[in-house]
Coordinates of C-alpha atoms and ligand atoms in Angstrom, one line a residue:
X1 CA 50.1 101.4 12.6
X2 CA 51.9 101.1 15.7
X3 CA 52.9 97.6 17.0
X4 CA 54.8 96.5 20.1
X5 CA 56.5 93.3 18.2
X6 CA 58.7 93.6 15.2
X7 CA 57.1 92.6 11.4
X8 CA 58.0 88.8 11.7
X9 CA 55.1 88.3 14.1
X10 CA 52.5 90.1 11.9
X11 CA 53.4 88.1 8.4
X12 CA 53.0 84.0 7.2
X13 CA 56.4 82.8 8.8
X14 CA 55.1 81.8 12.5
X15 CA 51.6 80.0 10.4
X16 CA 53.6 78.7 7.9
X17 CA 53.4 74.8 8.7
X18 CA 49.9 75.0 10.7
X19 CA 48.0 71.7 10.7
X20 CA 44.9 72.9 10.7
X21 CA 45.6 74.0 6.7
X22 CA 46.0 70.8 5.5
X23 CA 42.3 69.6 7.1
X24 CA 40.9 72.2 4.9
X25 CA 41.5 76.0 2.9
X26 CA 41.5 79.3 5.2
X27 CA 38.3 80.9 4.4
X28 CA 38.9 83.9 1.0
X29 CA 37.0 87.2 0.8
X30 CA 37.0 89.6 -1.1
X31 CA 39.8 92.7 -0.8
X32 CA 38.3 96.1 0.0
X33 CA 37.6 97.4 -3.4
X34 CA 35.6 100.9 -2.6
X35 CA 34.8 102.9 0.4
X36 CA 31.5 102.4 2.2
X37 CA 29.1 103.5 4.7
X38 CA 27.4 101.4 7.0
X39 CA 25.9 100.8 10.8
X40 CA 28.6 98.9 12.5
X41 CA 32.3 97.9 11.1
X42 CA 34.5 95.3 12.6
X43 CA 38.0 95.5 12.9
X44 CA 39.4 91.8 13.1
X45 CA 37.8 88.6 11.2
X46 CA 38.4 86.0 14.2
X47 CA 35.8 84.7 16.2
X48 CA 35.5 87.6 17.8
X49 CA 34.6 89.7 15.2
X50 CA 33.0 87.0 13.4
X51 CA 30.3 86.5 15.9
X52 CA 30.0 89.9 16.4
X53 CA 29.0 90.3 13.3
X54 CA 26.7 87.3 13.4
X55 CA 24.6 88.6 15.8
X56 CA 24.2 91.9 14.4
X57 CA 23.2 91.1 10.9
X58 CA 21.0 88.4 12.4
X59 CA 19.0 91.4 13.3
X60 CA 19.7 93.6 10.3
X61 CA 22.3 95.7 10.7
X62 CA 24.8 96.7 8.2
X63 CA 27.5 95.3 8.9
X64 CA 31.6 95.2 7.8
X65 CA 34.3 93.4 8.8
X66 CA 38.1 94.4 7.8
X67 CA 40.8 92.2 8.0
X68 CA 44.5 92.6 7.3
X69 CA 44.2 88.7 6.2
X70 CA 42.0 86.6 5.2
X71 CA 39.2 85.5 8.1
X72 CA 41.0 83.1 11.1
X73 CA 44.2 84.1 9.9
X74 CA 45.0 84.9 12.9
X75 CA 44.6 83.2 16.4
X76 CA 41.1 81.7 15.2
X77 CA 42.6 79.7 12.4
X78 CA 45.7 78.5 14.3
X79 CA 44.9 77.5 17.7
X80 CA 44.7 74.3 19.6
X81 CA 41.1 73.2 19.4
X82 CA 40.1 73.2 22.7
X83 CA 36.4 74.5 23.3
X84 CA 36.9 74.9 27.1
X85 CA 36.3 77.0 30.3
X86 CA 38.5 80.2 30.6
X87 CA 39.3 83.4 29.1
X88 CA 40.2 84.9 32.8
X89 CA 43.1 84.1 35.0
X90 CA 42.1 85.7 37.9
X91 CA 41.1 83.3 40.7
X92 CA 38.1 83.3 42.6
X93 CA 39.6 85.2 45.9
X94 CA 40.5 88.4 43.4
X95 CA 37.3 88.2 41.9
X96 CA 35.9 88.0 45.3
X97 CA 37.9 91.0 46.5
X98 CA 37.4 93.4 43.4
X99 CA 33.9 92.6 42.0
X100 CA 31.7 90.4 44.9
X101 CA 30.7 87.0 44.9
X102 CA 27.7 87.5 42.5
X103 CA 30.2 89.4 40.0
X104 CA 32.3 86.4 40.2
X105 CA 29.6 83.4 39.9
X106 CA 28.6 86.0 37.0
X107 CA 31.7 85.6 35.1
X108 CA 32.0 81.7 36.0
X109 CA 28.3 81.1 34.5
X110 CA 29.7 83.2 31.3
X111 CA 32.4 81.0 31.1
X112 CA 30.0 78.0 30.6
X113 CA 28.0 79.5 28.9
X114 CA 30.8 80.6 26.3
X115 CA 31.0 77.1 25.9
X116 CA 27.1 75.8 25.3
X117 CA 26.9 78.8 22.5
X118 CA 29.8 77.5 20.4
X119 CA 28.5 74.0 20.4
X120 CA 25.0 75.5 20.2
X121 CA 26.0 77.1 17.2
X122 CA 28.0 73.5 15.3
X123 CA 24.2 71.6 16.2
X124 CA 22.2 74.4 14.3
X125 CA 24.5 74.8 11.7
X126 CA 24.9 71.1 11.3
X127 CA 28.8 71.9 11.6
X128 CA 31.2 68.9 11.6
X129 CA 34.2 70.1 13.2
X130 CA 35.8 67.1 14.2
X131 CA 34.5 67.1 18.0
X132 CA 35.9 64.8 20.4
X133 CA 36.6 64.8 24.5
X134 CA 33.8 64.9 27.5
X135 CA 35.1 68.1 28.9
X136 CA 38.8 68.7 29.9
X137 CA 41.1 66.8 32.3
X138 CA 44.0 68.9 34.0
X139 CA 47.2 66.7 35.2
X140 CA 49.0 67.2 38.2
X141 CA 52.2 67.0 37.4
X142 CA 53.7 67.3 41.4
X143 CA 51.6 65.1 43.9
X144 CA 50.6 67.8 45.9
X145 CA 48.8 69.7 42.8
X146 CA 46.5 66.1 42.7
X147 CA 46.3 66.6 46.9
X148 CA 45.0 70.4 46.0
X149 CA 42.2 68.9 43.3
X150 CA 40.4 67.9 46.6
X151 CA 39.9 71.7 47.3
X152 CA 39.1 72.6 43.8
X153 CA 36.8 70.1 43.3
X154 CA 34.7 71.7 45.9
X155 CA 35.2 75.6 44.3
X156 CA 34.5 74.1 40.6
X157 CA 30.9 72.9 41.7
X158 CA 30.1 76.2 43.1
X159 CA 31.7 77.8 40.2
X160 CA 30.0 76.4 37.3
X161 CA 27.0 74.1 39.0
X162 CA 29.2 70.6 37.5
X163 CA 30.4 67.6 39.6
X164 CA 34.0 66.9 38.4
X165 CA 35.5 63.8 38.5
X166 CA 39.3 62.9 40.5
X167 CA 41.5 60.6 39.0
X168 CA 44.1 58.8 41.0
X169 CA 47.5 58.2 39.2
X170 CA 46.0 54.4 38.4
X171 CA 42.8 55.7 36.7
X172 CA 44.8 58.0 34.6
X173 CA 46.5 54.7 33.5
X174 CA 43.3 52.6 33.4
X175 CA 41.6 55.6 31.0
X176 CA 44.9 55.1 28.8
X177 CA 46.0 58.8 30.1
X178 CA 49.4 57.4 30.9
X179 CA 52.1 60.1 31.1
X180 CA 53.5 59.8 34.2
X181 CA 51.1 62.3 36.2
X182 CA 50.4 62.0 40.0
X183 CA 46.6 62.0 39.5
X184 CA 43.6 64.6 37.6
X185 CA 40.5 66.1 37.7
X186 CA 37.7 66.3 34.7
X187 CA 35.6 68.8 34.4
X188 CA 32.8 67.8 32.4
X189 CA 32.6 70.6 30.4
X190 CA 34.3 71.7 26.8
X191 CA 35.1 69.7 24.0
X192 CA 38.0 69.9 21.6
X193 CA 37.4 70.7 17.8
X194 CA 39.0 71.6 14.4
X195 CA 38.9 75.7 14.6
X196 CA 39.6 75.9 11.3
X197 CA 36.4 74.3 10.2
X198 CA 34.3 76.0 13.1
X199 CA 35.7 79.7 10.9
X200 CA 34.7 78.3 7.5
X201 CA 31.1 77.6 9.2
X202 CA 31.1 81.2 10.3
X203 CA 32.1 82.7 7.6
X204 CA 29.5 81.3 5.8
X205 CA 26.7 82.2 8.0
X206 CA 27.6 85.6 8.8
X207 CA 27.8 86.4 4.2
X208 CA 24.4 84.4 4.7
X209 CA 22.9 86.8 6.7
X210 CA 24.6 90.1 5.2
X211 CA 27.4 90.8 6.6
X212 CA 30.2 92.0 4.3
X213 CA 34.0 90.4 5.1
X214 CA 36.9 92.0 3.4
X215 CA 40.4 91.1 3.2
X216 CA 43.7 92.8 2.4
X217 CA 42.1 95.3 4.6
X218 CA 44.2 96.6 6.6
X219 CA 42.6 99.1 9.0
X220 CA 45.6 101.7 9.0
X221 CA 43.9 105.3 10.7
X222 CA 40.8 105.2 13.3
X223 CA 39.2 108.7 13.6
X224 CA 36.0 110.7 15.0
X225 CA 34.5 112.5 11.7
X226 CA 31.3 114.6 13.2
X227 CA 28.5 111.7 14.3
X228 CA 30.9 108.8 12.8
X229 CA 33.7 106.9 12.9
X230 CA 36.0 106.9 9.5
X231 CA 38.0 103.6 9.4
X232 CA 40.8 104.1 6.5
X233 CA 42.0 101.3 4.8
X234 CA 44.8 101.4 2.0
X235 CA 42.9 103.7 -0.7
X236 CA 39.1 103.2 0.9
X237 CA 37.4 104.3 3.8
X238 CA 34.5 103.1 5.8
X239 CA 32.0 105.6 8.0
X240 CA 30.2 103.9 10.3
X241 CA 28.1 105.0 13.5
X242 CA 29.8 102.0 15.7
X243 CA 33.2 100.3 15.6
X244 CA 34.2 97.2 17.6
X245 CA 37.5 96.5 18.0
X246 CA 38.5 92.6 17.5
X247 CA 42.0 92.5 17.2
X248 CA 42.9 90.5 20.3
X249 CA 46.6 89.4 20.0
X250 CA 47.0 91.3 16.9
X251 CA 46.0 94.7 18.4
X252 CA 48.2 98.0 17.5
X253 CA 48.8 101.4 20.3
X254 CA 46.4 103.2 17.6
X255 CA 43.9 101.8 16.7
X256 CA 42.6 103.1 18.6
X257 CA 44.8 105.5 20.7
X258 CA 43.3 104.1 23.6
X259 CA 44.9 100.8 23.4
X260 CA 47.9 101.6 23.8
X261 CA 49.6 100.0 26.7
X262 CA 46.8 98.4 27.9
X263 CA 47.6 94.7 26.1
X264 CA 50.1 92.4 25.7
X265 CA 50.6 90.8 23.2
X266 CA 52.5 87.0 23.7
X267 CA 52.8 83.5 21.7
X268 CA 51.6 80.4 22.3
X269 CA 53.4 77.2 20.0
X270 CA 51.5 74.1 18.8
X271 CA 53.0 71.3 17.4
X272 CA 51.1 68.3 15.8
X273 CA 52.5 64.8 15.4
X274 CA 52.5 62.2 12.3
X275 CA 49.2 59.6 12.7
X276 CA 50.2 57.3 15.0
X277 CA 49.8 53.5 15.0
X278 CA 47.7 51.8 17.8
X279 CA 50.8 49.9 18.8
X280 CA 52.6 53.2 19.6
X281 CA 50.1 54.3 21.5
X282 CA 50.1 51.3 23.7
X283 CA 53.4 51.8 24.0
X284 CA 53.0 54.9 26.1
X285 CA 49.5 53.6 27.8
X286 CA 48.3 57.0 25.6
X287 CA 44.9 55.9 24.0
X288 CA 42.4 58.3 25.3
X289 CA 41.2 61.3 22.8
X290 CA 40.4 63.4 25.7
X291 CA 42.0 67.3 25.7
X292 CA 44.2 67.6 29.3
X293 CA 46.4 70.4 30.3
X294 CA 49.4 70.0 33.2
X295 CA 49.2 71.9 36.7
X296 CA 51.8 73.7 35.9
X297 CA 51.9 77.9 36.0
X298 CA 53.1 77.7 32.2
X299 CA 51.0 74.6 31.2
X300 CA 51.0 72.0 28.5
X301 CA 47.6 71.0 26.3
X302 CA 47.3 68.4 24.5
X303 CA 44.8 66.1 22.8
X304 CA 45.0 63.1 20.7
X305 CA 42.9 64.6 17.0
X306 CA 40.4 62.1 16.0
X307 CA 43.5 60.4 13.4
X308 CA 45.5 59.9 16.3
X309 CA 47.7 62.7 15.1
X310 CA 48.9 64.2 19.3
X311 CA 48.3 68.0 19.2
X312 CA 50.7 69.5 22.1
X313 CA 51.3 73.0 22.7
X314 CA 52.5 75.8 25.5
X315 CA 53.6 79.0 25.6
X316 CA 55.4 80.3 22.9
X317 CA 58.7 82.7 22.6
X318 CA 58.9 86.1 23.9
X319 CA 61.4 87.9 21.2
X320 CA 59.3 87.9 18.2
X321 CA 61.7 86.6 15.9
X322 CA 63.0 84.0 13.3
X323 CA 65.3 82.8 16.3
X324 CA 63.2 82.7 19.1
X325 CA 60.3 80.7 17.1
X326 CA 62.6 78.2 16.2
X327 CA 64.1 78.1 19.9
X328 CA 60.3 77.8 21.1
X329 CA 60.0 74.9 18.7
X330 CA 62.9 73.1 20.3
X331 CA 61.5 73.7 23.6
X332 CA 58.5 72.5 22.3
X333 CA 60.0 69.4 21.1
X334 CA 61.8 68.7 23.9
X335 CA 58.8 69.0 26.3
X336 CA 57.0 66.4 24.5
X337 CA 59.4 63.7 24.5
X338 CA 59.6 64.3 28.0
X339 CA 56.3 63.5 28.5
X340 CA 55.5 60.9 26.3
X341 CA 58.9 59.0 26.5
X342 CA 57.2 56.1 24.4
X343 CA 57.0 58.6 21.5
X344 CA 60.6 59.6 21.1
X345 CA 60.8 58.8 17.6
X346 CA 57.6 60.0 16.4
X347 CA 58.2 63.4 14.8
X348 CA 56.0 66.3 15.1
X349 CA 55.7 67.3 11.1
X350 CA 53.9 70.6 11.8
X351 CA 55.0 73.0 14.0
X352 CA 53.4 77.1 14.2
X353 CA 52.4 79.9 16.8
X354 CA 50.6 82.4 17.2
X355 CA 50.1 85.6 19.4
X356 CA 47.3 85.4 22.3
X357 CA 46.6 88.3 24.8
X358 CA 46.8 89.1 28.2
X359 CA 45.2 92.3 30.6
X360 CA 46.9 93.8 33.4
X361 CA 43.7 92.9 35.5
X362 CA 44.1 88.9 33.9
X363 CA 40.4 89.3 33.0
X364 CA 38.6 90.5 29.3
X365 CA 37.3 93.5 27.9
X366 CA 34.0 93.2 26.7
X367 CA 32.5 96.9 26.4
X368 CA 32.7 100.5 25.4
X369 CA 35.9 102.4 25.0
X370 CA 35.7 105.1 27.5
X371 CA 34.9 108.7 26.3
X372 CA 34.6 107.3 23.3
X373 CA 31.0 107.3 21.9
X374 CA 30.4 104.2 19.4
X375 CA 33.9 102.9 19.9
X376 CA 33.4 99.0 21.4
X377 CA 36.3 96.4 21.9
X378 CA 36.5 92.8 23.1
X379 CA 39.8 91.3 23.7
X380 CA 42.3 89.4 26.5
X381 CA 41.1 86.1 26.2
X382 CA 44.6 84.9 28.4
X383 CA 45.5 81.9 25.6
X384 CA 41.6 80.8 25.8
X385 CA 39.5 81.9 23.2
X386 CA 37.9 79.3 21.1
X387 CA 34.4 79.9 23.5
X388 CA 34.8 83.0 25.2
X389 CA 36.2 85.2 22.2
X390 CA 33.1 83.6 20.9
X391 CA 31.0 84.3 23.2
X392 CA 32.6 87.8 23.7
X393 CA 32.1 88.6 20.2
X394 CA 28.2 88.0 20.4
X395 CA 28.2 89.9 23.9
X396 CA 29.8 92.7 21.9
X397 CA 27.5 92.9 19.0
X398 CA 24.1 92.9 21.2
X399 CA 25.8 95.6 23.3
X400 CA 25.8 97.7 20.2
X401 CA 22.4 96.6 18.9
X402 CA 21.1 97.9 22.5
X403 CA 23.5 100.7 22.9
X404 CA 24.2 99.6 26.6
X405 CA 26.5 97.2 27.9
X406 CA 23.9 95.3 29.7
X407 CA 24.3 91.5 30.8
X408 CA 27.9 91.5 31.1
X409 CA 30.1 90.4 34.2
X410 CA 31.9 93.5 35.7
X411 CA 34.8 91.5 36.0
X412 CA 35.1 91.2 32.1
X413 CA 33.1 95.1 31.2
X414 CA 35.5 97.0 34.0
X415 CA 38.0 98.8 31.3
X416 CA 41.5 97.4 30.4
X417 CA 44.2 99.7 32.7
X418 CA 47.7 99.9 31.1
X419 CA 50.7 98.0 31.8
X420 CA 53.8 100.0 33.2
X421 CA 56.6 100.8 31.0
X422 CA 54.1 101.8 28.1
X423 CA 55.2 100.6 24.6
X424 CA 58.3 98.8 26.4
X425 CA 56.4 96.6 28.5
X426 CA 57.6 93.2 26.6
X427 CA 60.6 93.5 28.7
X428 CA 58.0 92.5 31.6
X429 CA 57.2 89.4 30.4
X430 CA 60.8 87.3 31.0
X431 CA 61.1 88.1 34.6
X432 CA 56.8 87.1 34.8
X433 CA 57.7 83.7 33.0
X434 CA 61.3 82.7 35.0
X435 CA 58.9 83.4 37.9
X436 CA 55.9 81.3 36.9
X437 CA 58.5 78.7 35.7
X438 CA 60.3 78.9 39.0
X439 CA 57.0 77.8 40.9
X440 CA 56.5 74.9 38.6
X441 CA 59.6 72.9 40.1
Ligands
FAD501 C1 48.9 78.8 19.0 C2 47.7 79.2 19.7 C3 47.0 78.2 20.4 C4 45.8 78.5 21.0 N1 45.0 77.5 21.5 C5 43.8 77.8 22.1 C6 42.9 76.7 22.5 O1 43.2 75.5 22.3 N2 41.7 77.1 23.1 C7 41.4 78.4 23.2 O2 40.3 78.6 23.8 N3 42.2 79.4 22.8 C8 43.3 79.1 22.2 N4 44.1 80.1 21.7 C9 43.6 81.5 21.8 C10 42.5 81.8 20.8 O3 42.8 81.2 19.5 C11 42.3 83.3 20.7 O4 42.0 83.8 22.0 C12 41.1 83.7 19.8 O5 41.3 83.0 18.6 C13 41.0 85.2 19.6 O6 40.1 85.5 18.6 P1 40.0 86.9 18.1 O7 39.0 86.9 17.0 O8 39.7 87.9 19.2 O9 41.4 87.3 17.5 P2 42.2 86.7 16.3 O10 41.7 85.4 15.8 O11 43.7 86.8 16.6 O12 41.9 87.8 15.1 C14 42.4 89.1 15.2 C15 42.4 89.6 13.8 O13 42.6 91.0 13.7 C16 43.2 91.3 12.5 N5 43.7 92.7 12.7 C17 44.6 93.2 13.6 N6 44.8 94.5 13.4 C18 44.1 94.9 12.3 C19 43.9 96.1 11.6 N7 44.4 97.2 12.0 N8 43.1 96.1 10.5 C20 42.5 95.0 10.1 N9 42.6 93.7 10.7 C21 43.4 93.7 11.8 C22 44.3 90.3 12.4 O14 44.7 90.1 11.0 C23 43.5 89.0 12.9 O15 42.9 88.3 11.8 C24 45.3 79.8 21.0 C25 46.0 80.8 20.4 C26 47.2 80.5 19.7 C27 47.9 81.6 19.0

């Protein structure tokens, strides 16, 4: 396997002190013991590939999923929680511009949706995953990005059919969203949840329906072998008519071939305090259990979990290293205190990250892998994809049950292009971020 990053990346050091372990075990399978034949096998046990397989052995298929790790090991098991909007970062005048207006209101009514079918899923399955927050506040951390919420107000109705809700600075303070912001905006859509629990339910349900998950599985060699494609894994091998792709952040230039340049791969860093008291959250006017982000280009999210544990997180380091995690974690660290002064003294006792993915086009792949017949992928969720990896991963696995990509937004079916500077295109991502962080002053 070919990867952009170095090992460090791909093993248990950036997971190792992840919350969302001590609120219950990561999900066990068993390892690949004998090579197989079936319809469809998944590379990738996230929610991605999880719901893909959902929906496909829902309606009979046989069904495998390979993972290098055990299922949510990777983004899915780690992340920050929130259920929200997104998936995209392109903004509504590019979407305008490349796909239409109907393409985009397409894609903005898949983003909702993406949303209904993960909470649809916790009602059915009588999942409780910790839910909390009515939709998601963003926090404009210069006045003129609260002036600018009057505009945006007026694109989120069309968008997704919702009235949001402004916040001068004094409601902020009034909700107990105290923090210093110059005023917000709530969307009423999205909630915030324990991932971690929301895999565990999946898990279950896709074994329940017959799917097979393996671990320790690492899917090394991707190749056409007459009608099927032959999936090697350490000393097994899997034929299968259809292969999706759910690797997301954790994606390799071969497998398949056509990957290659066409994702990047980049961290995001959480860091979850110690319970705290009710005084201490008086102390910083902090009381409210609703998720927020910041205005800024490289946001903030955070949430206060049901315990009153704060969960805070942002972009993560570029290098890939020992040293560049821990320099992320001090940045981290730093941020936070800055922001919730009150809470200087209240350490964050678990600290991780994780790799998330971005396209060149700043929109998803959901579809077929061109020229390639049977070979599906779904990946670039842009740091958001609790819902629409979700909701991506179902998309995925009817595509293959119809054998069309049918129902899907252009903006997120249109296929991935590469990035310059092929497998050196890390070295784009410091000038991008001293850029984005420049525009936050
Ligand atoms: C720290 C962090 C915080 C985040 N916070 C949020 C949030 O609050 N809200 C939100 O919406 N999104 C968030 N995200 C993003 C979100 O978690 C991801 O977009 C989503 O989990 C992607 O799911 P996935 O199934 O596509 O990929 P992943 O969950 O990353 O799974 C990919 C899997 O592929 C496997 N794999 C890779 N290559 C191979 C191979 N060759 N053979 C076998 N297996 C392979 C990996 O082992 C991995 O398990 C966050 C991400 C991180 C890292």
């Amino acid at each position: 396997m070919n990867r952009i990053f170095g090992d460090f990346i791909y093993g248990e050091g950036p997971r190792a002190n992840c919350y969302w372990d001590t609120t219950c075990d990561i999900p066990t399978v068993p390892s690949l013991d004998r090579s197989l034949r079936v319809d469809v096998a998944i590379i990738g046990a996230g929610f991605t590939g999880l719901n893909a397989a959902k929906v496909l052995a829902e309606k009979g298929a046989a069904v495998v999923i390979l993972d290098t790790h055990a299922p949510g090991w990777g983004a899915s098991g780690r992340n920050g929680g929130f259920c929200c909007l997104g998936g995209g970062k392109a903004g509504d005048a590019f979407l305008d511009a490349n796909f239409g207006k109907d393409e985009r209101l397409r894609w903005r009514s898949t983003e909702k949706a993406a949303v209904g079918y993960v909470a649809d899923f916790l009602k059915e399955h009588k999942v409780d995953a910790g839910v909390h927050s009515n939709g998601e506040t963003v926090l404009a951390h210069r006045a003129r990005d609260a002036r600018a919420f009057d505009d945006e107000m007026s694109s989120v109705k069309e968008n997704y059919g919702v009235e949001p809700t402004a916040h001068s600075s004094k409601d902020l303070r009034d909700q107990g969203l105290s923090a210093g912001f110059h005023g917000g905006m709530t969307i009423p859509i999205g909630f915030a949840l324990n991932p971690r629990v929301y895999i565990g339910a999946l898990v279950a349900h896709v074994l329940h329906v017959g799917a097979s998950v393996f671990q320790d599985a690492q899917v090394q060699r991707l190749a056409r072998e007459g009608s099927q494609w032959r999936l090697e894994a350490g000393n097994h091998h899997v034929l299968a008519d259809d292969v999706i792709v759910a690797t997301n952040g954790y994606s390799s230039e071969d497998i398949p071939d056509w990957l290659a340049g066409r994702y990047m791969p980049t961290q995001s860093s959480v860091g979850v305090t110690r319970p705290m008291t009710r005084s201490e959250l008086e102390a910083q006017g902090w009381m409210s259990h609703q998720m927020c982000f910041d205005s800024r280009n490289l946001l903030h999210y955070f949430h206060l979990l049901p315990d009153n544990r704060m969960l805070f997180g942002m972009r993560g380091g570029l290098g890939g290293t020992p040293a560049s995690d821990t320099r992320a974690q001090v940045r981290l660290i730093r941020d936070f205190k800055q922001m919730f002064p009150a809470w200087g003294a209240v350490e964050l006792t678990n600290l991780w990250s994780g790799m998330v993915c971005i396209a060149r086009g700043q929109m998803p792949f959901v579809g077929q892998v061109p020229k390639a017949p049977g070979l599906w992928a779904a990946l670039g969720y842009h740091g958001n994809g609790v819902a629409m990896g979700s909701y991506a991963g179902h998309l995925i696995g009817h595509a293959v049950l119809i054998r069309k990509v049918d129902n899907i937004p252009l903006a997120m079916s249109s296929p991935l292009t590469k990035f310059p500077l092929g497998r050196w295109r890390r070295g784009l991502m410091p000038p991008v971020y001293g850029a984005l962080a420049v525009g936050d002053l």
